């Protein structure tokens, strides 16, 4: 059914019509943690998401300029999670074993951040290059001995590397391609830089998991696209590539690793058709399913707000755990400020001593959590739940309880 009042836009991939299914309101930059003394007005934008009627690509209705998000002080350091460090070391080893097998292989990463993946490639003595436009995280990678180009990957910068270094056997990206609205330039860049039989491998949050878990906090300025196998297959086919493999990953609340090769170069694994069939069976790319998701988001917003208000009325002390980019969406949508959540504990020095975007909750060092007098901890970093709960076992033993809002609002005592 077409709702005539739905806002519409133009698909960044195929030029088709994008119809909006969820409006998350005015939102700040999710990774812009202010100091207490900053006085200039905060940047806000309309966070709304829609789906393309033609190619099914789910995407934001409004784009935030990339320099506002990725700059000298970008505060997300990928090595902040031990689980993710292992994930990327394992990923690198597998790429080295399966793809970088020639006499002088060359591995390129888009969005290498602090070098969490390329470190293993470097240690194996394999030629590598990371693209990383955010200054301080790139400096951390360089300090680990890695070769990093401080540019956005796009057609022009990819061509420059092809000219200086020759073709890449593997171009890899994690949690980065979904950040990039200008996908055509990326794919032309991959086309220019990739060896004829090379692969472009990228992993990002998976629409199927986001719907199944109602993890609406995966939607924020940086996450421009929410990929599905169907939409990625269409995107690849429109630019001379083919989706030849998919692999579901448990990290970050559920992701898919997509492998693209030049059209006709490799036989697609059966897993590709199987995942698309599963998407069709569960209706992942239908407007009806996306509308149901939007309704579920409203329920979580109301339940979370009601729970926090009740705890405040009862005099309970509530803090947040993990000053994630995702939490900007949750706190700004639900109107959660320091009156409901006194502070957020986080291990990232670049976030500590600052205030959360839009809602201005103070961020405190995570090592203060053990001594803090907290009754309930709202787990914003729910995707790292096992790692965090293993570290913070004493909290529950002392009577503390965790609040989670994915897939629904619940308390874990
Ligand atoms: N790959 C790491 C991981 O999975 O943890 C980092 C992910 S982080 C969310 C996204 C990174 O992509 C940031 O460090 C950002 O600076 C970088 N980035 C954004 N646009 C980019 C582009 N066009 N080319 C290269 N890197 C980009
Ligand atoms: P992410 O969900 O985008 O990876 O962000 C996780 C945030 O949580 C990041 O700011 C680091 C923080 N964090 C902790 O404070 N303690 C932890 O044990 C982990 C794994 C992350
Ligand atoms: Zn489209």
Coordinates of N, CA, C and O in Angstrom, one line a residue, residues 130-302:
X130 N 46.5 1.2 4.3 CA 45.2 1.6 4.8 C 44.8 3.0 4.4 O 45.6 3.9 4.3
X131 N 43.5 3.2 4.0 CA 43.0 4.5 3.8 C 42.3 4.9 5.1 O 41.4 4.1 5.6
X132 N 42.7 6.0 5.7 CA 42.0 6.5 6.9 C 42.1 8.0 7.0 O 43.1 8.5 7.4
X133 N 40.9 8.6 6.8 CA 40.9 10.1 6.8 C 40.9 10.7 8.2 O 41.2 11.9 8.3
X134 N 40.6 10.0 9.2 CA 40.5 10.5 10.6 C 41.9 10.5 11.2 O 42.5 9.5 11.4
X135 N 42.3 11.8 11.6 CA 43.7 12.0 11.9 C 44.3 11.2 13.0 O 45.3 10.5 12.9
X136 N 43.7 11.3 14.2 CA 44.3 10.6 15.4 C 44.3 9.1 15.3 O 45.2 8.5 15.7
X137 N 43.2 8.6 14.8 CA 43.1 7.1 14.7 C 44.1 6.6 13.6 O 44.8 5.6 13.8
X138 N 44.3 7.4 12.6 CA 45.3 7.0 11.5 C 46.7 7.1 12.2 O 47.6 6.2 11.9
X139 N 46.9 8.1 13.0 CA 48.3 8.2 13.7 C 48.5 7.0 14.5 O 49.7 6.5 14.6
X140 N 47.5 6.5 15.2 CA 47.7 5.3 16.0 C 48.1 4.1 15.2 O 49.0 3.3 15.6
X141 N 47.5 4.0 14.0 CA 47.9 2.9 13.1 C 49.4 3.1 12.6 O 50.1 2.1 12.5
X142 N 49.7 4.3 12.3 CA 51.1 4.6 11.8 C 52.1 4.3 12.9 O 53.2 3.7 12.7
X143 N 51.7 4.6 14.2 CA 52.6 4.3 15.3 C 52.8 2.8 15.5 O 53.8 2.4 16.0
X144 N 51.9 2.0 15.0 CA 52.1 0.6 15.0 C 52.8 0.1 13.8 O 52.9 -1.1 13.6
X145 N 53.4 1.0 13.0 CA 54.3 0.6 11.9 C 53.5 0.4 10.6 O 54.1 -0.1 9.6
X146 N 52.2 0.8 10.5 CA 51.4 0.5 9.3 C 51.6 1.7 8.3 O 51.8 2.8 8.7
X147 N 51.3 1.3 7.0 CA 51.3 2.3 6.0 C 49.9 2.8 5.8 O 49.0 2.0 5.5
X148 N 49.7 4.1 6.1 CA 48.3 4.7 6.1 C 48.3 5.9 5.2 O 49.2 6.8 5.3
X149 N 47.3 6.0 4.3 CA 47.1 7.2 3.5 C 46.0 7.9 4.2 O 44.9 7.4 4.3
X150 N 46.2 9.2 4.5 CA 45.2 10.0 5.3 C 44.1 10.5 4.4 O 43.7 11.7 4.6
X151 N 43.6 9.8 3.5 CA 42.6 10.2 2.5 C 41.3 9.4 2.6 O 41.3 8.2 3.0
X152 N 40.2 10.0 2.2 CA 39.0 9.2 2.0 C 39.3 8.4 0.7 O 39.8 8.8 -0.3
X153 N 38.9 7.1 0.8 CA 38.9 6.3 -0.4 C 37.8 6.7 -1.3 O 36.6 6.9 -0.9
X154 N 38.1 7.0 -2.6 CA 37.1 7.3 -3.6 C 37.8 7.1 -4.9 O 39.0 6.6 -4.9
X155 N 37.2 7.4 -6.0 CA 37.7 7.0 -7.3 C 39.1 7.6 -7.5 O 40.1 6.9 -7.9
X156 N 39.3 8.9 -7.2 CA 40.6 9.6 -7.5 C 41.7 9.0 -6.6 O 42.8 8.8 -7.2
X157 N 41.5 8.8 -5.4 CA 42.5 8.4 -4.5 C 42.9 6.9 -4.8 O 44.0 6.5 -4.7
X158 N 41.9 6.1 -5.2 CA 42.1 4.7 -5.5 C 43.0 4.6 -6.8 O 43.9 3.8 -6.8
X159 N 42.7 5.5 -7.7 CA 43.5 5.5 -9.0 C 44.9 5.9 -8.7 O 45.9 5.3 -9.2
X160 N 45.1 6.8 -7.8 CA 46.5 7.2 -7.4 C 47.3 6.1 -6.8 O 48.5 5.9 -7.1
X161 N 46.6 5.3 -6.0 CA 47.3 4.1 -5.4 C 47.6 3.0 -6.5 O 48.6 2.4 -6.5
X162 N 46.7 2.9 -7.4 CA 46.9 1.9 -8.5 C 48.2 2.3 -9.3 O 49.0 1.5 -9.6
X163 N 48.3 3.6 -9.5 CA 49.5 4.1 -10.3 C 50.8 3.9 -9.5 O 51.8 3.6 -10.1
X164 N 50.7 4.1 -8.2 CA 52.0 4.1 -7.4 C 52.3 2.7 -6.9 O 53.5 2.3 -6.8
X165 N 51.3 1.9 -6.6 CA 51.5 0.6 -6.0 C 51.1 -0.6 -6.8 O 51.4 -1.8 -6.4
X166 N 50.4 -0.4 -7.9 CA 49.9 -1.5 -8.6 C 48.6 -2.1 -8.1 O 48.1 -1.6 -7.1
X167 N 48.1 -3.2 -8.7 CA 46.8 -3.6 -8.3 C 46.7 -4.3 -6.9 O 47.7 -4.9 -6.5
X168 N 45.6 -4.3 -6.3 CA 45.4 -4.9 -5.0 C 44.7 -6.3 -5.2 O 43.8 -6.4 -6.0
X169 N 45.2 -7.3 -4.4 CA 44.6 -8.6 -4.5 C 43.3 -8.6 -3.7 O 42.3 -9.3 -4.0
X170 N 43.3 -7.9 -2.6 CA 42.2 -7.8 -1.7 C 41.9 -6.3 -1.3 O 42.9 -5.6 -0.9
X171 N 40.7 -5.9 -1.4 CA 40.3 -4.6 -0.8 C 39.3 -5.0 0.2 O 38.3 -5.6 -0.1
X172 N 39.6 -4.6 1.4 CA 38.7 -5.0 2.6 C 38.2 -3.7 3.3 O 38.9 -2.7 3.4
X173 N 37.1 -3.8 3.9 CA 36.5 -2.8 4.7 C 35.6 -3.3 5.8 O 34.8 -4.3 5.4
X174 N 35.7 -2.9 7.0 CA 34.7 -3.3 8.0 C 34.1 -2.0 8.6 O 34.7 -1.1 8.9
X175 N 32.8 -2.1 8.7 CA 32.0 -1.0 9.3 C 32.4 0.4 8.7 O 32.5 1.3 9.4
X176 N 32.5 0.4 7.4 CA 32.9 1.6 6.7 C 32.1 1.8 5.4 O 31.7 2.9 5.1
X177 N 31.9 0.7 4.6 CA 31.2 1.0 3.3 C 29.8 1.4 3.6 O 29.3 2.3 2.9
X178 N 29.2 1.0 4.7 CA 27.8 1.4 5.0 C 27.8 2.9 5.4 O 26.7 3.5 5.5
X179 N 29.0 3.4 5.7 CA 29.1 4.9 6.1 C 29.1 5.8 4.8 O 29.2 7.0 5.0
X180 N 29.2 5.2 3.6 CA 29.6 6.1 2.5 C 28.5 6.2 1.5 O 28.2 5.3 0.7
X181 N 27.9 7.4 1.4 CA 26.7 7.6 0.5 C 27.2 7.6 -1.0 O 26.5 7.1 -1.8
X182 N 28.5 8.0 -1.2 CA 29.0 8.1 -2.6 C 29.5 6.8 -3.1 O 30.7 6.6 -3.5
X183 N 28.6 5.8 -3.1 CA 29.0 4.4 -3.4 C 29.5 4.2 -4.8 O 30.4 3.4 -5.0
X184 N 29.0 5.0 -5.7 CA 29.5 4.8 -7.1 C 30.9 5.1 -7.2 O 31.7 4.4 -8.0
X185 N 31.4 6.2 -6.6 CA 32.8 6.5 -6.6 C 33.6 5.4 -6.0 O 34.7 5.1 -6.4
X186 N 33.1 4.8 -4.9 CA 33.8 3.7 -4.2 C 34.0 2.6 -5.2 O 35.1 2.0 -5.4
X187 N 32.9 2.2 -5.9 CA 33.0 1.1 -6.8 C 33.8 1.3 -8.0 O 34.5 0.4 -8.5
X188 N 33.8 2.6 -8.5 CA 34.8 2.9 -9.6 C 36.2 2.8 -9.1 O 37.1 2.4 -9.8
X189 N 36.4 3.3 -7.8 CA 37.7 3.2 -7.2 C 38.2 1.7 -7.1 O 39.3 1.4 -7.4
X190 N 37.3 0.9 -6.6 CA 37.6 -0.5 -6.5 C 37.9 -1.1 -7.9 O 38.9 -1.9 -8.0
X191 N 37.1 -0.7 -8.8 CA 37.4 -1.2 -10.2 C 38.7 -0.8 -10.7 O 39.5 -1.6 -11.3
X192 N 39.2 0.4 -10.4 CA 40.5 0.9 -10.8 C 41.6 0.2 -10.1 O 42.7 -0.1 -10.7
X193 N 41.4 -0.1 -8.8 CA 42.5 -0.6 -8.0 C 42.6 -2.1 -7.9 O 43.7 -2.7 -7.7
X194 N 41.5 -2.8 -8.1 CA 41.5 -4.3 -7.8 C 42.1 -5.0 -9.0 O 41.9 -4.7 -10.2
X195 N 42.9 -6.1 -8.7 CA 43.5 -7.0 -9.7 C 42.3 -7.7 -10.4 O 41.2 -7.8 -9.8
X196 N 42.5 -8.1 -11.6 CA 41.4 -8.8 -12.4 C 40.7 -9.9 -11.6 O 39.5 -10.0 -11.6
X197 N 41.5 -10.7 -10.9 CA 40.9 -11.8 -10.1 C 40.8 -11.5 -8.6 O 40.7 -12.4 -7.8
X198 N 40.9 -10.2 -8.3 CA 40.9 -9.8 -6.8 C 39.5 -9.8 -6.3 O 38.5 -9.9 -7.0
X199 N 39.4 -9.6 -5.0 CA 38.1 -9.5 -4.3 C 38.0 -8.3 -3.5 O 38.9 -7.8 -2.9
X200 N 36.7 -7.8 -3.4 CA 36.4 -6.6 -2.5 C 35.5 -7.2 -1.5 O 34.4 -7.7 -1.7
X201 N 36.0 -7.2 -0.2 CA 35.3 -7.9 0.9 C 34.9 -6.8 1.9 O 35.8 -6.0 2.3
X202 N 33.7 -6.7 2.3 CA 33.3 -5.7 3.3 C 32.2 -6.3 4.2 O 31.4 -7.1 3.8
X203 N 32.2 -5.9 5.5 CA 31.3 -6.4 6.4 C 30.7 -5.2 7.2 O 31.3 -4.2 7.5
X204 N 29.4 -5.3 7.4 CA 28.6 -4.2 7.9 C 27.4 -4.7 8.6 O 26.9 -5.9 8.4
X205 N 26.7 -3.9 9.5 CA 25.5 -4.4 10.2 C 24.5 -4.8 9.2 O 24.3 -4.2 8.1
X206 N 23.8 -5.9 9.5 CA 22.9 -6.6 8.6 C 21.5 -6.2 8.8 O 21.0 -6.3 9.9
X207 N 20.8 -5.8 7.8 CA 19.4 -5.4 7.9 C 18.5 -6.5 8.6 O 17.7 -6.2 9.4
X208 N 18.8 -7.7 8.2 CA 18.0 -8.8 8.7 C 18.2 -8.9 10.3 O 17.2 -9.1 11.0
X209 N 19.4 -8.7 10.8 CA 19.6 -8.7 12.2 C 19.0 -7.5 12.9 O 18.4 -7.5 14.0
X210 N 19.1 -6.3 12.2 CA 18.5 -5.1 12.8 C 17.0 -5.2 12.9 O 16.4 -4.8 13.9
X211 N 16.4 -5.8 11.9 CA 14.9 -6.0 12.0 C 14.6 -7.0 13.1 O 13.7 -6.8 13.9
X212 N 15.3 -8.2 13.1 CA 15.0 -9.2 14.0 C 15.2 -8.8 15.5 O 14.4 -9.2 16.3
X213 N 16.1 -7.9 15.7 CA 16.4 -7.5 17.1 C 15.8 -6.1 17.4 O 16.0 -5.6 18.5
X214 N 15.2 -5.5 16.4 CA 14.7 -4.1 16.6 C 15.9 -3.2 17.1 O 15.7 -2.3 17.9
X215 N 17.1 -3.4 16.5 CA 18.2 -2.6 17.0 C 18.3 -1.3 16.2 O 19.2 -1.1 15.4
X216 N 17.3 -0.5 16.5 CA 17.2 0.8 15.8 C 18.3 1.7 16.0 O 18.5 2.7 15.3
X217 N 19.1 1.5 17.1 CA 20.2 2.3 17.4 C 21.4 2.1 16.4 O 22.4 2.8 16.5
X218 N 21.2 1.1 15.5 CA 22.2 1.0 14.4 C 22.0 2.1 13.4 O 22.8 2.2 12.4
X219 N 21.0 2.8 13.6 CA 20.7 3.9 12.6 C 21.2 5.2 13.2 O 20.7 5.7 14.2
X220 N 22.2 5.8 12.6 CA 22.7 7.1 13.0 C 23.5 7.7 11.8 O 23.6 7.1 10.8
X221 N 23.9 9.0 12.0 CA 24.6 9.7 10.9 C 25.5 8.9 10.1 O 25.5 8.9 8.8
X222 N 26.4 8.1 10.8 CA 27.5 7.4 10.0 C 27.0 6.2 9.3 O 27.6 5.8 8.3
X223 N 25.9 5.6 9.8 CA 25.3 4.4 9.1 C 24.4 4.8 8.0 O 23.1 4.8 8.2
X224 N 24.9 5.2 6.9 CA 24.0 5.7 5.8 C 23.2 4.6 5.2 O 22.0 4.8 4.8
X225 N 23.8 3.4 5.0 CA 23.1 2.3 4.4 C 22.9 1.2 5.4 O 23.8 0.9 6.2
X226 N 21.8 0.5 5.3 CA 21.6 -0.8 6.0 C 21.4 -1.8 5.0 O 20.4 -2.0 4.3
X227 N 22.5 -2.6 4.8 CA 22.6 -3.5 3.7 C 21.8 -4.8 3.9 O 21.8 -5.3 5.0
X228 N 21.3 -5.4 2.8 CA 20.8 -6.8 2.8 C 21.5 -7.5 1.6 O 22.1 -6.8 0.8
X229 N 21.5 -8.8 1.6 CA 22.1 -9.5 0.5 C 21.5 -9.1 -0.9 O 22.2 -8.9 -1.9
X230 N 20.2 -8.9 -0.8 CA 19.5 -8.5 -2.1 C 19.9 -7.1 -2.6 O 20.2 -7.0 -3.7
X231 N 20.0 -6.2 -1.7 CA 20.4 -4.8 -2.1 C 21.9 -4.8 -2.5 O 22.2 -4.1 -3.5
X232 N 22.7 -5.5 -1.8 CA 24.1 -5.5 -2.2 C 24.3 -6.2 -3.5 O 25.1 -5.8 -4.4
X233 N 23.6 -7.3 -3.8 CA 23.7 -8.0 -5.1 C 23.3 -7.0 -6.2 O 24.0 -7.0 -7.2
X234 N 22.2 -6.3 -6.0 CA 21.8 -5.3 -7.0 C 22.9 -4.2 -7.2 O 23.2 -3.8 -8.4
X235 N 23.4 -3.7 -6.1 CA 24.4 -2.7 -6.2 C 25.7 -3.2 -7.0 O 26.2 -2.5 -7.8
X236 N 26.1 -4.4 -6.6 CA 27.3 -4.9 -7.3 C 27.0 -5.1 -8.8 O 27.8 -4.7 -9.7
X237 N 25.8 -5.6 -9.1 CA 25.5 -5.9 -10.5 C 25.5 -4.6 -11.4 O 25.8 -4.6 -12.6
X238 N 25.1 -3.5 -10.7 CA 25.0 -2.3 -11.5 C 26.3 -1.6 -11.8 O 26.4 -0.6 -12.5
X239 N 27.4 -2.2 -11.2 CA 28.7 -1.6 -11.5 C 29.8 -2.6 -11.9 O 30.9 -2.4 -11.7
X240 N 29.3 -3.6 -12.6 CA 30.3 -4.6 -13.2 C 30.8 -5.6 -12.2 O 31.8 -6.3 -12.5
X241 N 30.3 -5.7 -11.0 CA 30.7 -6.7 -10.0 C 29.6 -7.7 -9.8 O 28.5 -7.5 -10.3
X242 N 30.0 -8.7 -9.0 CA 29.0 -9.7 -8.7 C 29.2 -10.1 -7.2 O 30.3 -10.2 -6.7
X243 N 28.1 -10.3 -6.5 CA 28.1 -10.7 -5.1 C 28.4 -12.3 -5.2 O 27.5 -13.0 -5.6
X244 N 29.6 -12.7 -4.8 CA 29.9 -14.1 -4.9 C 29.9 -14.9 -3.6 O 30.0 -16.1 -3.6
X245 N 29.9 -14.1 -2.5 CA 29.7 -14.9 -1.2 C 29.2 -13.9 -0.1 O 29.3 -12.7 -0.2
X246 N 28.5 -14.6 0.8 CA 28.0 -13.9 2.0 C 28.3 -14.7 3.2 O 28.3 -16.0 3.1
X247 N 28.6 -14.1 4.3 CA 28.8 -14.8 5.6 C 28.3 -14.0 6.7 O 28.6 -12.9 6.9
X248 N 27.4 -14.7 7.5 CA 26.8 -14.0 8.6 C 27.9 -14.0 9.8 O 28.5 -15.0 10.0
X249 N 28.0 -12.9 10.5 CA 28.9 -12.7 11.5 C 28.2 -12.3 12.8 O 27.3 -11.5 12.8
X250 N 28.7 -12.8 14.0 CA 28.0 -12.4 15.2 C 28.3 -11.1 15.8 O 27.7 -10.6 16.7
X251 N 29.4 -10.5 15.3 CA 29.9 -9.2 15.9 C 29.0 -8.0 15.7 O 28.2 -8.0 14.7
X252 N 29.1 -7.0 16.6 CA 28.3 -5.8 16.5 C 26.8 -6.1 16.3 O 26.1 -5.3 15.6
X253 N 26.3 -7.1 17.0 CA 24.9 -7.4 17.0 C 24.4 -8.0 15.7 O 23.2 -8.2 15.5
X254 N 25.3 -8.5 14.9 CA 24.9 -9.2 13.6 C 25.3 -8.5 12.4 O 24.7 -7.4 12.1
X255 N 26.2 -9.0 11.7 CA 26.7 -8.4 10.4 C 26.7 -9.4 9.3 O 26.6 -10.6 9.6
X256 N 26.9 -9.0 8.1 CA 27.2 -9.9 7.0 C 28.4 -9.4 6.3 O 28.7 -8.2 6.2
X257 N 29.3 -10.4 6.0 CA 30.5 -10.1 5.2 C 30.2 -10.4 3.8 O 29.8 -11.6 3.5
X258 N 30.3 -9.4 2.9 CA 30.0 -9.6 1.5 C 31.3 -9.7 0.7 O 32.2 -8.9 0.9
X259 N 31.4 -10.6 -0.2 CA 32.5 -10.7 -1.1 C 32.1 -10.4 -2.6 O 31.2 -11.1 -3.1
X260 N 32.7 -9.4 -3.1 CA 32.4 -9.0 -4.5 C 33.6 -9.4 -5.4 O 34.7 -9.2 -5.0
X261 N 33.3 -9.9 -6.6 CA 34.4 -10.1 -7.6 C 33.9 -9.5 -8.9 O 32.7 -9.1 -9.0
X262 N 34.8 -9.4 -9.9 CA 34.3 -8.9 -11.1 C 33.3 -9.9 -11.7 O 33.4 -11.1 -11.6
X263 N 32.3 -9.3 -12.4 CA 31.2 -10.1 -13.0 C 31.8 -11.3 -13.8 O 32.6 -11.1 -14.7
X264 N 31.4 -12.5 -13.5 CA 31.8 -13.7 -14.2 C 33.1 -14.3 -13.8 O 33.5 -15.3 -14.2
X265 N 33.9 -13.6 -12.9 CA 35.2 -14.1 -12.5 C 35.1 -15.3 -11.6 O 36.0 -16.1 -11.6
X266 N 34.1 -15.4 -10.7 CA 34.0 -16.5 -9.8 C 32.5 -17.0 -9.7 O 31.6 -16.2 -9.9
X267 N 32.4 -18.2 -9.4 CA 31.0 -18.8 -9.3 C 30.5 -18.4 -8.0 O 31.1 -18.6 -6.9
X268 N 29.3 -17.7 -7.9 CA 28.7 -17.4 -6.6 C 28.5 -18.6 -5.7 O 28.0 -19.6 -6.2
X269 N 28.8 -18.5 -4.5 CA 28.5 -19.6 -3.5 C 27.0 -19.7 -3.4 O 26.3 -18.8 -3.5
X270 N 26.6 -21.0 -3.1 CA 25.2 -21.2 -2.9 C 24.6 -20.4 -1.8 O 23.4 -20.1 -1.7
X271 N 25.5 -20.0 -0.8 CA 25.0 -19.2 0.3 C 24.4 -17.9 -0.1 O 23.6 -17.3 0.7
X272 N 24.8 -17.3 -1.2 CA 24.2 -16.0 -1.7 C 22.7 -16.2 -2.0 O 21.9 -15.5 -1.4
X273 N 22.4 -17.2 -2.8 CA 21.0 -17.4 -3.1 C 20.2 -17.8 -1.9 O 19.0 -17.4 -1.7
X274 N 20.9 -18.6 -1.0 CA 20.2 -19.0 0.2 C 19.8 -17.9 1.1 O 18.7 -17.8 1.7
X275 N 20.7 -16.9 1.3 CA 20.4 -15.8 2.1 C 19.3 -14.9 1.5 O 18.5 -14.4 2.2
X276 N 19.4 -14.7 0.2 CA 18.4 -13.9 -0.4 C 17.0 -14.6 -0.3 O 16.0 -13.9 0.0
X277 N 17.0 -15.9 -0.4 CA 15.7 -16.6 -0.3 C 15.2 -16.5 1.2 O 14.0 -16.3 1.4
X278 N 16.1 -16.5 2.1 CA 15.7 -16.3 3.5 C 15.1 -14.8 3.7 O 14.1 -14.6 4.4
X279 N 15.8 -13.9 3.1 CA 15.3 -12.5 3.2 C 13.9 -12.4 2.6 O 13.0 -11.7 3.1
X280 N 13.7 -13.1 1.5 CA 12.4 -13.0 0.8 C 11.3 -13.7 1.7 O 10.2 -13.2 1.9
X281 N 11.7 -14.8 2.3 CA 10.8 -15.6 3.2 C 10.3 -14.7 4.4 O 9.2 -14.8 4.8
X282 N 11.3 -14.0 5.0 CA 10.9 -13.2 6.2 C 10.5 -11.7 5.8 O 10.2 -10.9 6.7
X283 N 10.5 -11.4 4.5 CA 10.0 -10.1 4.1 C 10.9 -9.0 4.4 O 10.5 -7.8 4.5
X284 N 12.2 -9.3 4.6 CA 13.1 -8.2 5.1 C 13.1 -7.0 4.3 O 13.3 -5.9 4.9
X285 N 12.9 -7.1 3.0 CA 13.0 -5.9 2.2 C 11.6 -5.3 1.9 O 11.5 -4.4 1.0
X286 N 10.6 -5.8 2.5 CA 9.3 -5.2 2.2 C 8.9 -4.0 3.1 O 9.3 -4.0 4.2
X287 N 8.1 -3.1 2.5 CA 7.7 -2.0 3.3 C 6.9 -2.4 4.5 O 6.9 -1.7 5.6
X288 N 6.1 -3.4 4.3 CA 5.2 -3.8 5.5 C 6.1 -4.2 6.7 O 5.8 -3.9 7.8
X289 N 7.2 -5.0 6.4 CA 8.1 -5.4 7.5 C 8.8 -4.2 8.1 O 9.0 -4.1 9.3
X290 N 9.2 -3.2 7.3 CA 9.9 -2.1 7.7 C 8.9 -1.2 8.5 O 9.3 -0.6 9.6
X291 N 7.7 -1.1 8.2 CA 6.7 -0.4 8.9 C 6.5 -1.0 10.3 O 6.3 -0.3 11.3
X292 N 6.5 -2.3 10.3 CA 6.3 -3.0 11.6 C 7.5 -2.7 12.5 O 7.4 -2.5 13.7
X293 N 8.7 -2.7 11.9 CA 9.9 -2.3 12.7 C 9.7 -0.9 13.3 O 10.0 -0.7 14.5
X294 N 9.2 0.0 12.5 CA 9.0 1.4 13.0 C 8.1 1.4 14.2 O 8.3 2.1 15.2
X295 N 7.0 0.6 14.2 CA 6.1 0.5 15.3 C 6.8 -0.1 16.5 O 6.6 0.4 17.6
X296 N 7.6 -1.1 16.3 CA 8.4 -1.7 17.4 C 9.3 -0.7 18.1 O 9.6 -0.7 19.3
X297 N 9.9 0.2 17.2 CA 10.9 1.2 17.7 C 10.1 2.1 18.7 O 10.6 2.5 19.8
X298 N 8.9 2.5 18.3 CA 8.1 3.4 19.2 C 7.8 2.7 20.5 O 7.8 3.4 21.5
X299 N 7.6 1.4 20.5 CA 7.3 0.7 21.7 C 8.5 0.7 22.6 O 8.4 1.0 23.8
X300 N 9.7 0.5 22.1 CA 11.0 0.5 22.9 C 11.2 1.9 23.5 O 11.5 2.0 24.6
X301 N 11.0 2.9 22.6 CA 11.2 4.3 23.1 C 10.3 4.5 24.3 O 10.7 5.0 25.4
X302 N 9.0 4.1 24.2 CA 8.1 4.4 25.3 C 8.4 3.6 26.6 O 8.4 4.1 27.7

